[in-house]
């Protein structure tokens, strides 16, 4: 006989159950602006991990070694993200979505602001990269709790048959944050006349200019807090509280009742994460790296020129997200993602051709970036509906967060590192094979996953 979950019935449930209906526009703004801020914070680190931190936070030596060390600290946040999903998921499933969303935003924002104040290796030695790693870990904690809360805010307030469309709004935070972060870095490098191919350690950019995007995150966080503090609790969670469905330990409950969904959700996200961090972090280092003629394996673009190409491609990323939301509501989550994942596998086979440094020009690189970003938007868009729909209300924050962020370790934390090693050791075509393998694993997970388009979020 199965054991009933250890539920907690709170006496003052009436007030929670009678949560006010929030205007849809406010929900859209709150879910989008929060993830935009979180992804902005995350991407300014990703950009700096390639162009700034190898020069300022690690000892001088081999350039590739410094880059790999910097990318390792970049990956540290992905280790923290599942922990963040557990911590914030516990409170999100116990006390509500609204308060937890505020906490995750503050955690991420404070850590990002402090990175902008850190002394460098040349000033305090080995303590500098240690502090950088600590702040990166805190960034991961915050983002680990942010995404699930924003996804639940969107899905648990959506109209019937429109959940994937409603859930695509927080997903738009990724291209918006990317555009803001990289656009700001582009403006600063151009204004300060910074040459990434021949960086001047005493120049304005590496002396203090790189700190500006990190410090400006404080302004964005205050805007996000203002919007989120005006929210009410989601009606789905309010009904769960009123019905006495909360559990004392959401983490234990989700592993007891929904372990299969955790595994499926993790591998459903694998290809999305691998593709995205190949198309953003790794490709930046490859695109601006030394060419084979100069002892490298990269393409040799100027940093600013390559950023412009990435920013153009990001518009296609953003445009594909609402398309994927419509497709997922119209045809279902499973078949939509199966087709897109198949296309990602085909795209992986094109790396050797599209990224061949011989005769590489801006046109061919832009084609590569646009194809990758369109596929990214199509696969990323439905995820904030798919993962929450896999789990019951009383463990939804915890379950969707753990699946999403465990996938970040398997697909994102190691992707730039593995891709750099493969390109250096075996050629850029093997980076595409790596993406193909990740997509094949996701394809199998989608075959096993049930369709969730018409699943009820109550209960």
CSV table of C-alpha atoms in Angstrom, one decimal:
chain,number,residue,atom,x,y,z
A,1,UNK,CA,0.0,0.0,0.0
A,2,UNK,CA,1.4,3.4,-1.0
A,3,UNK,CA,2.1,5.9,1.8
A,4,UNK,CA,0.2,9.2,1.6
A,5,UNK,CA,2.4,12.3,1.3
A,6,UNK,CA,3.2,14.1,4.5
A,7,UNK,CA,1.0,17.1,3.9
A,8,UNK,CA,0.8,20.3,6.0
A,9,UNK,CA,-2.6,21.9,6.4
A,10,UNK,CA,-2.2,25.6,7.4
A,11,UNK,CA,-5.1,27.2,9.3
A,12,UNK,CA,-5.0,30.6,7.6
A,13,UNK,CA,-5.6,29.1,4.1
A,14,UNK,CA,-8.6,31.3,3.3
A,15,UNK,CA,-6.5,34.4,2.7
A,16,UNK,CA,-4.2,32.5,0.4
A,17,UNK,CA,-7.1,30.9,-1.5
A,18,UNK,CA,-8.6,34.3,-2.1
A,19,UNK,CA,-5.6,35.7,-3.9
A,20,UNK,CA,-6.5,38.6,-6.1
A,21,UNK,CA,-6.4,38.2,-9.9
A,22,UNK,CA,-3.4,40.0,-11.3
A,23,UNK,CA,-3.7,41.7,-14.7
A,24,UNK,CA,-2.1,39.6,-17.4
A,25,UNK,CA,0.1,42.5,-18.5
A,26,UNK,CA,1.7,42.7,-15.1
A,27,UNK,CA,2.4,38.9,-15.0
A,28,UNK,CA,4.0,39.2,-18.5
A,29,UNK,CA,6.2,42.1,-17.4
A,30,UNK,CA,7.2,40.5,-14.1
A,31,UNK,CA,8.1,37.1,-15.6
A,32,UNK,CA,10.0,38.7,-18.5
A,33,UNK,CA,11.9,41.4,-16.7
A,34,UNK,CA,13.0,39.1,-14.0
A,35,UNK,CA,14.5,36.5,-16.3
A,36,UNK,CA,16.0,39.3,-18.5
A,37,UNK,CA,17.8,40.6,-15.5
A,38,UNK,CA,19.0,37.2,-14.4
A,39,UNK,CA,20.2,36.3,-17.9
A,40,UNK,CA,21.8,39.7,-18.3
A,41,UNK,CA,23.8,39.0,-15.1
A,42,UNK,CA,24.7,35.6,-16.3
A,43,UNK,CA,25.8,36.7,-19.8
A,44,UNK,CA,28.0,39.6,-18.7
A,45,UNK,CA,30.0,37.0,-16.8
A,46,UNK,CA,30.1,34.7,-19.9
A,47,UNK,CA,31.4,37.5,-22.0
A,48,UNK,CA,33.9,38.6,-19.5
A,49,UNK,CA,35.1,35.0,-19.0
A,50,UNK,CA,36.4,35.1,-22.5
A,51,UNK,CA,37.6,38.7,-22.9
A,52,UNK,CA,38.5,40.0,-19.4
A,53,UNK,CA,39.0,37.4,-16.7
A,54,UNK,CA,41.8,35.4,-18.3
A,55,UNK,CA,43.9,38.6,-18.3
A,56,UNK,CA,43.0,40.0,-14.9
A,57,UNK,CA,42.1,37.1,-12.6
A,58,UNK,CA,44.6,34.3,-13.5
A,59,UNK,CA,48.4,34.2,-13.5
A,60,UNK,CA,50.2,35.0,-16.8
A,61,UNK,CA,51.2,31.9,-18.8
A,62,UNK,CA,49.7,29.9,-21.6
A,63,UNK,CA,46.7,31.8,-23.2
A,64,UNK,CA,44.7,28.6,-23.6
A,65,UNK,CA,45.3,27.5,-20.0
A,66,UNK,CA,44.1,30.9,-18.7
A,67,UNK,CA,41.0,30.7,-21.0
A,68,UNK,CA,40.2,27.2,-19.8
A,69,UNK,CA,40.7,28.3,-16.1
A,70,UNK,CA,38.3,31.2,-16.7
A,71,UNK,CA,35.7,28.9,-18.4
A,72,UNK,CA,36.0,26.6,-15.4
A,73,UNK,CA,34.8,29.4,-13.1
A,74,UNK,CA,32.1,30.0,-15.6
A,75,UNK,CA,31.0,26.4,-15.2
A,76,UNK,CA,31.0,26.7,-11.4
A,77,UNK,CA,27.7,28.5,-11.5
A,78,UNK,CA,26.1,25.5,-13.1
A,79,UNK,CA,27.2,23.3,-10.2
A,80,UNK,CA,25.4,25.8,-7.8
A,81,UNK,CA,22.2,26.0,-9.9
A,82,UNK,CA,20.8,22.6,-8.7
A,83,UNK,CA,21.5,23.6,-5.1
A,84,UNK,CA,19.7,26.9,-5.8
A,85,UNK,CA,16.7,25.0,-7.2
A,86,UNK,CA,16.6,22.9,-4.1
A,87,UNK,CA,16.8,25.9,-1.7
A,88,UNK,CA,14.5,28.2,-3.5
A,89,UNK,CA,12.3,25.3,-4.6
A,90,UNK,CA,11.7,24.4,-1.0
A,91,UNK,CA,10.5,27.9,-0.2
A,92,UNK,CA,8.6,28.2,-3.5
A,93,UNK,CA,6.6,25.1,-2.8
A,94,UNK,CA,6.2,25.9,0.9
A,95,UNK,CA,5.6,29.6,1.2
A,96,UNK,CA,4.7,30.6,-2.4
A,97,UNK,CA,6.1,31.7,-5.7
A,98,UNK,CA,6.1,35.5,-5.1
A,99,UNK,CA,8.4,35.7,-2.1
A,100,UNK,CA,10.8,33.2,-3.5
A,101,UNK,CA,11.1,35.1,-6.8
A,102,UNK,CA,12.2,38.2,-4.9
A,103,UNK,CA,14.8,36.2,-3.0
A,104,UNK,CA,16.3,34.7,-6.1
A,105,UNK,CA,16.5,38.0,-7.8
A,106,UNK,CA,18.4,39.6,-4.9
A,107,UNK,CA,20.8,36.7,-4.6
A,108,UNK,CA,21.8,37.0,-8.3
A,109,UNK,CA,21.9,40.8,-8.3
A,110,UNK,CA,24.0,41.3,-5.3
A,111,UNK,CA,26.6,38.7,-6.5
A,112,UNK,CA,26.8,40.4,-9.9
A,113,UNK,CA,27.3,43.8,-8.4
A,114,UNK,CA,30.1,42.6,-6.1
A,115,UNK,CA,31.9,41.1,-9.1
A,116,UNK,CA,32.2,44.6,-10.4
A,117,UNK,CA,34.0,45.6,-7.2
A,118,UNK,CA,36.5,42.8,-7.0
A,119,UNK,CA,40.3,43.4,-6.9
A,120,UNK,CA,42.3,41.6,-9.6
A,121,UNK,CA,45.0,38.9,-9.3
A,122,UNK,CA,47.7,41.6,-9.8
A,123,UNK,CA,46.3,43.4,-6.7
A,124,UNK,CA,45.6,40.6,-4.2
A,125,UNK,CA,47.0,37.4,-5.8
A,126,UNK,CA,45.3,34.1,-5.6
A,127,UNK,CA,42.5,35.5,-3.4
A,128,UNK,CA,41.1,37.3,-6.5
A,129,UNK,CA,40.1,34.2,-8.5
A,130,UNK,CA,38.8,32.6,-5.3
A,131,UNK,CA,36.5,35.5,-4.7
A,132,UNK,CA,35.5,35.5,-8.3
A,133,UNK,CA,34.6,31.8,-8.0
A,134,UNK,CA,32.5,32.5,-4.9
A,135,UNK,CA,30.5,35.3,-6.6
A,136,UNK,CA,30.0,33.0,-9.6
A,137,UNK,CA,28.7,30.3,-7.3
A,138,UNK,CA,26.2,32.8,-5.8
A,139,UNK,CA,25.1,33.8,-9.3
A,140,UNK,CA,24.3,30.1,-9.9
A,141,UNK,CA,22.3,29.9,-6.7
A,142,UNK,CA,20.2,32.8,-7.7
A,143,UNK,CA,19.5,31.7,-11.3
A,144,UNK,CA,18.8,28.2,-10.0
A,145,UNK,CA,15.7,29.5,-8.2
A,146,UNK,CA,14.8,32.2,-10.7
A,147,UNK,CA,13.8,30.3,-13.8
A,148,UNK,CA,11.4,27.9,-12.1
A,149,UNK,CA,9.6,30.7,-10.3
A,150,UNK,CA,9.2,32.8,-13.5
A,151,UNK,CA,8.0,29.7,-15.4
A,152,UNK,CA,5.5,28.9,-12.7
A,153,UNK,CA,4.3,32.5,-12.5
A,154,UNK,CA,3.6,32.3,-16.3
A,155,UNK,CA,2.1,28.8,-16.5
A,156,UNK,CA,0.0,28.8,-13.3
A,157,UNK,CA,-1.8,32.0,-14.4
A,158,UNK,CA,-2.3,31.0,-18.1
A,159,UNK,CA,-5.6,30.5,-19.9
A,160,UNK,CA,-6.6,27.0,-21.0
A,161,UNK,CA,-4.9,25.9,-24.2
A,162,UNK,CA,-2.5,28.9,-24.0
A,163,UNK,CA,0.1,27.7,-21.5
A,164,UNK,CA,3.0,27.4,-24.0
A,165,UNK,CA,2.3,30.8,-25.3
A,166,UNK,CA,2.1,32.3,-21.8
A,167,UNK,CA,5.2,30.4,-20.8
A,168,UNK,CA,7.3,31.8,-23.7
A,169,UNK,CA,7.4,35.2,-22.0
A,170,UNK,CA,10.0,34.3,-19.4
A,171,UNK,CA,12.0,32.5,-22.1
A,172,UNK,CA,12.3,35.9,-23.9
A,173,UNK,CA,14.5,37.0,-21.0
A,174,UNK,CA,17.3,34.9,-22.5
A,175,UNK,CA,17.7,36.9,-25.8
A,176,UNK,CA,16.8,40.2,-24.1
A,177,UNK,CA,19.5,39.6,-21.4
A,178,UNK,CA,22.0,38.5,-24.0
A,179,UNK,CA,21.4,41.5,-26.2
A,180,UNK,CA,21.7,43.9,-23.2
A,181,UNK,CA,24.8,42.3,-21.9
A,182,UNK,CA,26.7,42.0,-25.1
A,183,UNK,CA,25.4,45.2,-26.5
A,184,UNK,CA,26.7,47.1,-23.5
A,185,UNK,CA,30.1,45.4,-23.7
A,186,UNK,CA,30.3,46.3,-27.4
A,187,UNK,CA,29.6,49.9,-26.7
A,188,UNK,CA,32.2,50.1,-23.9
A,189,UNK,CA,34.9,48.4,-26.0
A,190,UNK,CA,34.3,50.7,-28.9
A,191,UNK,CA,34.1,53.8,-26.8
A,192,UNK,CA,37.4,52.9,-25.0
A,193,UNK,CA,39.1,51.7,-28.2
A,194,UNK,CA,39.9,48.3,-26.7
A,195,UNK,CA,41.6,45.8,-29.1
A,196,UNK,CA,40.9,42.2,-27.9
A,197,UNK,CA,43.5,40.8,-30.3
A,198,UNK,CA,46.2,42.9,-28.5
A,199,UNK,CA,44.7,43.7,-25.1
A,200,UNK,CA,46.3,46.6,-23.2
A,201,UNK,CA,46.3,45.7,-19.5
A,202,UNK,CA,46.8,49.4,-18.6
A,203,UNK,CA,44.1,50.6,-20.9
A,204,UNK,CA,40.8,52.0,-19.7
A,205,UNK,CA,38.7,48.9,-20.6
A,206,UNK,CA,40.8,46.4,-18.6
A,207,UNK,CA,41.5,48.9,-15.9
A,208,UNK,CA,38.0,49.8,-15.0
A,209,UNK,CA,35.6,49.8,-18.0
A,210,UNK,CA,34.8,46.1,-17.8
A,211,UNK,CA,33.2,46.7,-14.3
A,212,UNK,CA,30.5,49.0,-15.7
A,213,UNK,CA,28.1,46.2,-16.9
A,214,UNK,CA,28.4,44.4,-13.5
A,215,UNK,CA,27.7,47.6,-11.5
A,216,UNK,CA,24.8,48.7,-13.6
A,217,UNK,CA,23.0,45.4,-12.8
A,218,UNK,CA,22.0,47.1,-9.5
A,219,UNK,CA,19.7,49.5,-11.3
A,220,UNK,CA,18.0,46.6,-13.2
A,221,UNK,CA,17.5,44.7,-10.0
A,222,UNK,CA,15.7,47.6,-8.4
A,223,UNK,CA,13.4,47.8,-11.3
A,224,UNK,CA,12.7,44.0,-11.1
A,225,UNK,CA,12.0,44.2,-7.4
A,226,UNK,CA,9.5,47.0,-7.9
A,227,UNK,CA,7.6,45.0,-10.4
A,228,UNK,CA,7.6,41.7,-8.5
A,229,UNK,CA,6.6,43.1,-5.1
A,230,UNK,CA,3.3,44.2,-6.8
A,231,UNK,CA,2.4,40.6,-7.7
A,232,UNK,CA,-0.1,38.3,-6.0
A,233,UNK,CA,0.3,34.6,-5.5
A,234,UNK,CA,-0.6,32.3,-8.4
A,235,UNK,CA,-4.2,30.8,-8.3
A,236,UNK,CA,-2.9,27.3,-8.7
A,237,UNK,CA,-0.7,27.5,-5.7
A,238,UNK,CA,-3.4,29.3,-3.7
A,239,UNK,CA,-5.8,26.4,-4.4
A,240,UNK,CA,-3.1,23.9,-3.4
A,241,UNK,CA,-2.7,25.7,-0.1
A,242,UNK,CA,-6.4,25.9,0.5
A,243,UNK,CA,-6.8,22.1,-0.2
A,244,UNK,CA,-4.0,21.3,2.3
A,245,UNK,CA,-1.7,19.9,-0.4
A,246,UNK,CA,1.6,21.4,0.7
A,247,UNK,CA,4.3,19.1,1.9
A,248,UNK,CA,6.9,19.6,4.7
A,249,UNK,CA,9.8,18.5,2.6
A,250,UNK,CA,9.3,19.1,-1.2
A,251,UNK,CA,12.7,17.7,-2.0
A,252,UNK,CA,12.0,14.3,-0.4
A,253,UNK,CA,8.5,14.3,-1.9
A,254,UNK,CA,9.7,15.0,-5.4
A,255,UNK,CA,12.2,12.2,-5.3
A,256,UNK,CA,9.6,9.8,-3.8
A,257,UNK,CA,6.8,10.5,-6.2
A,258,UNK,CA,8.3,12.1,-9.3
A,259,UNK,CA,11.8,10.7,-9.8
A,260,UNK,CA,10.9,9.5,-13.3
A,261,UNK,CA,9.9,13.0,-14.3
A,262,UNK,CA,13.1,14.4,-12.9
A,263,UNK,CA,15.2,12.1,-15.2
A,264,UNK,CA,13.1,12.8,-18.3
A,265,UNK,CA,13.0,16.5,-17.7
A,266,UNK,CA,16.8,16.7,-17.2
A,267,UNK,CA,17.5,14.9,-20.5
A,268,UNK,CA,14.8,16.8,-22.4
A,269,UNK,CA,16.7,20.0,-21.6
A,270,UNK,CA,20.2,18.5,-22.5
A,271,UNK,CA,20.3,19.5,-26.2
A,272,UNK,CA,18.9,23.0,-25.5
A,273,UNK,CA,21.7,23.8,-23.0
A,274,UNK,CA,24.5,22.3,-25.1
A,275,UNK,CA,23.4,24.2,-28.2
A,276,UNK,CA,23.0,27.5,-26.4
A,277,UNK,CA,26.4,27.6,-24.7
A,278,UNK,CA,28.1,26.4,-27.8
A,279,UNK,CA,26.4,29.2,-29.7
A,280,UNK,CA,27.2,31.9,-27.2
A,281,UNK,CA,30.3,31.2,-25.0
A,282,UNK,CA,32.3,28.8,-27.0
A,283,UNK,CA,31.7,30.3,-30.4
A,284,UNK,CA,32.9,33.7,-29.1
A,285,UNK,CA,36.3,32.3,-28.1
A,286,UNK,CA,36.5,30.3,-31.3
A,287,UNK,CA,35.4,33.2,-33.5
A,288,UNK,CA,37.9,35.6,-32.0
A,289,UNK,CA,40.7,33.1,-31.5
A,290,UNK,CA,43.9,32.9,-33.4
A,291,UNK,CA,43.8,31.4,-36.9
A,292,UNK,CA,45.8,28.2,-37.8
A,293,UNK,CA,48.2,30.5,-39.6
A,294,UNK,CA,49.1,32.1,-36.3
A,295,UNK,CA,49.3,28.9,-34.2
A,296,UNK,CA,45.6,28.7,-33.2
A,297,UNK,CA,42.4,26.9,-34.2
A,298,UNK,CA,40.1,29.9,-34.3
A,299,UNK,CA,38.7,32.2,-37.0
A,300,UNK,CA,40.4,35.4,-36.1
A,301,UNK,CA,37.5,37.9,-36.0
A,302,UNK,CA,37.9,41.1,-34.1
A,303,UNK,CA,36.0,41.0,-30.8
A,304,UNK,CA,33.7,43.9,-31.7
A,305,UNK,CA,33.0,42.6,-35.2
A,306,UNK,CA,32.1,39.2,-33.8
A,307,UNK,CA,29.8,40.7,-31.1
A,308,UNK,CA,27.9,42.5,-33.9
A,309,UNK,CA,27.3,39.2,-35.6
A,310,UNK,CA,26.1,37.6,-32.4
A,311,UNK,CA,23.8,40.5,-31.7
A,312,UNK,CA,22.2,40.2,-35.1
A,313,UNK,CA,21.7,36.5,-34.6
A,314,UNK,CA,20.0,37.1,-31.2
A,315,UNK,CA,17.1,38.8,-32.9
A,316,UNK,CA,16.4,35.5,-34.7
A,317,UNK,CA,16.6,33.7,-31.4
A,318,UNK,CA,14.0,36.1,-29.9
A,319,UNK,CA,11.8,35.8,-33.0
A,320,UNK,CA,11.8,32.0,-32.9
A,321,UNK,CA,10.6,31.8,-29.2
A,322,UNK,CA,6.9,32.9,-29.8
A,323,UNK,CA,6.8,30.7,-32.9
A,324,UNK,CA,7.7,27.7,-30.8
A,325,UNK,CA,5.1,28.7,-28.1
A,326,UNK,CA,2.4,28.7,-30.8
A,327,UNK,CA,3.6,25.4,-32.3
A,328,UNK,CA,3.6,23.7,-28.9
A,329,UNK,CA,0.1,24.8,-28.1
A,330,UNK,CA,-1.2,23.9,-31.6
A,331,UNK,CA,0.5,20.5,-32.2
A,332,UNK,CA,1.7,19.5,-28.7
A,333,UNK,CA,5.0,19.8,-26.8
A,334,UNK,CA,6.3,16.3,-27.7
A,335,UNK,CA,6.0,16.3,-31.5
A,336,UNK,CA,7.2,19.9,-31.7
A,337,UNK,CA,10.4,19.2,-29.8
A,338,UNK,CA,11.1,15.9,-31.5
A,339,UNK,CA,11.2,17.7,-34.9
A,340,UNK,CA,13.3,20.5,-33.6
A,341,UNK,CA,15.7,18.2,-31.9
A,342,UNK,CA,16.1,16.2,-35.1
A,343,UNK,CA,17.0,19.5,-36.9
A,344,UNK,CA,19.6,20.2,-34.2
A,345,UNK,CA,21.3,16.9,-34.9
A,346,UNK,CA,21.5,17.8,-38.6
A,347,UNK,CA,22.9,21.2,-37.7
A,348,UNK,CA,25.7,19.4,-35.7
A,349,UNK,CA,26.8,17.7,-38.9
A,350,UNK,CA,27.4,21.1,-40.5
A,351,UNK,CA,30.0,22.4,-38.1
A,352,UNK,CA,33.0,21.2,-40.1
A,353,UNK,CA,31.8,22.9,-43.3
A,354,UNK,CA,30.4,26.2,-41.8
A,355,UNK,CA,33.2,26.8,-39.4
A,356,UNK,CA,36.1,25.9,-41.6
A,357,UNK,CA,38.6,28.8,-41.1
A,358,UNK,CA,39.7,28.6,-44.7
A,359,UNK,CA,37.9,31.3,-46.6
A,360,UNK,CA,35.8,32.2,-43.5
A,361,UNK,CA,34.0,35.5,-43.9
A,362,UNK,CA,31.4,37.4,-42.0
A,363,UNK,CA,28.6,36.1,-44.3
A,364,UNK,CA,29.3,32.4,-43.5
A,365,UNK,CA,29.7,33.0,-39.8
A,366,UNK,CA,26.4,34.9,-39.7
A,367,UNK,CA,24.7,32.0,-41.4
A,368,UNK,CA,26.0,29.6,-38.8
A,369,UNK,CA,25.0,31.9,-35.9
A,370,UNK,CA,21.5,32.5,-37.3
A,371,UNK,CA,20.8,28.8,-37.9
A,372,UNK,CA,22.0,28.0,-34.4
A,373,UNK,CA,20.0,30.8,-32.8
A,374,UNK,CA,16.8,30.0,-34.6
A,375,UNK,CA,17.1,26.4,-33.5
A,376,UNK,CA,17.8,27.6,-30.0
A,377,UNK,CA,14.7,29.7,-29.9
A,378,UNK,CA,12.6,26.9,-31.2
A,379,UNK,CA,13.8,24.4,-28.6
A,380,UNK,CA,14.0,26.8,-25.7
A,381,UNK,CA,10.6,28.5,-26.1
A,382,UNK,CA,8.3,25.6,-24.9
A,383,UNK,CA,10.5,24.5,-22.0
A,384,UNK,CA,9.0,26.7,-19.4
A,385,UNK,CA,5.7,25.0,-20.1
A,386,UNK,CA,7.0,21.4,-20.5
A,387,UNK,CA,9.0,21.1,-17.3
A,388,UNK,CA,6.4,22.5,-14.9
A,389,UNK,CA,3.7,20.4,-16.6
A,390,UNK,CA,5.6,17.2,-15.6
A,391,UNK,CA,5.2,17.8,-11.9
A,392,UNK,CA,2.3,18.1,-9.4
A,393,UNK,CA,1.7,21.5,-7.8
A,394,UNK,CA,3.1,20.8,-4.3
A,395,UNK,CA,6.6,19.9,-5.8
A,396,UNK,CA,6.4,21.8,-9.1
A,397,UNK,CA,8.9,24.6,-8.1
A,398,UNK,CA,11.4,22.0,-6.8
A,399,UNK,CA,11.0,19.4,-9.5
A,400,UNK,CA,11.1,21.7,-12.5
A,401,UNK,CA,14.0,23.6,-11.0
A,402,UNK,CA,16.1,20.5,-10.3
A,403,UNK,CA,15.5,19.1,-13.8
A,404,UNK,CA,16.3,22.4,-15.5
A,405,UNK,CA,19.4,23.0,-13.5
A,406,UNK,CA,20.8,19.5,-13.4
A,407,UNK,CA,20.6,19.6,-17.2
A,408,UNK,CA,22.7,22.8,-16.9
A,409,UNK,CA,25.6,20.8,-15.4
A,410,UNK,CA,25.4,18.1,-18.1
A,411,UNK,CA,24.7,20.3,-21.0
A,412,UNK,CA,26.0,23.8,-20.3
A,413,UNK,CA,28.7,23.8,-17.5
A,414,UNK,CA,31.0,21.5,-19.5
A,415,UNK,CA,30.0,22.6,-23.0
A,416,UNK,CA,32.4,25.5,-23.6
A,417,UNK,CA,35.2,23.5,-21.9
A,418,UNK,CA,34.6,20.3,-23.9
A,419,UNK,CA,34.1,22.3,-27.2
A,420,UNK,CA,37.3,24.2,-26.7
A,421,UNK,CA,39.2,20.9,-26.1
A,422,UNK,CA,37.6,19.1,-29.0
A,423,UNK,CA,38.3,22.0,-31.4
A,424,UNK,CA,41.9,22.3,-30.3
A,425,UNK,CA,42.6,18.6,-30.3
A,426,UNK,CA,40.6,17.1,-33.1
A,427,UNK,CA,39.1,20.0,-35.2
A,428,UNK,CA,35.9,22.0,-35.1
A,429,UNK,CA,33.8,19.3,-36.8
A,430,UNK,CA,34.0,17.3,-33.5
A,431,UNK,CA,32.2,20.1,-31.7
A,432,UNK,CA,29.3,19.4,-34.0
A,433,UNK,CA,29.4,15.7,-33.2
A,434,UNK,CA,29.4,16.5,-29.5
A,435,UNK,CA,26.2,18.6,-30.1
A,436,UNK,CA,24.7,15.7,-32.2
A,437,UNK,CA,25.2,13.2,-29.4
A,438,UNK,CA,23.6,15.6,-26.8
A,439,UNK,CA,20.6,16.1,-29.2
A,440,UNK,CA,20.3,12.3,-29.7
A,441,UNK,CA,20.0,11.8,-25.9
A,442,UNK,CA,17.3,14.4,-25.8
A,443,UNK,CA,15.5,12.8,-28.7
A,444,UNK,CA,15.3,9.5,-26.7
A,445,UNK,CA,14.0,11.4,-23.6
A,446,UNK,CA,11.3,13.0,-25.7
A,447,UNK,CA,10.2,9.6,-27.1
A,448,UNK,CA,9.7,8.4,-23.5
A,449,UNK,CA,8.0,11.6,-22.2
A,450,UNK,CA,4.2,11.8,-22.2
A,451,UNK,CA,2.4,14.6,-23.9
A,452,UNK,CA,1.6,17.4,-21.4
A,453,UNK,CA,-0.4,19.8,-23.6
A,454,UNK,CA,-3.7,19.1,-21.9
A,455,UNK,CA,-2.4,18.1,-18.5
A,456,UNK,CA,-4.1,19.8,-15.5
A,457,UNK,CA,-1.8,21.9,-13.3
A,458,UNK,CA,-4.0,21.4,-10.2
A,459,UNK,CA,-3.3,18.5,-7.9
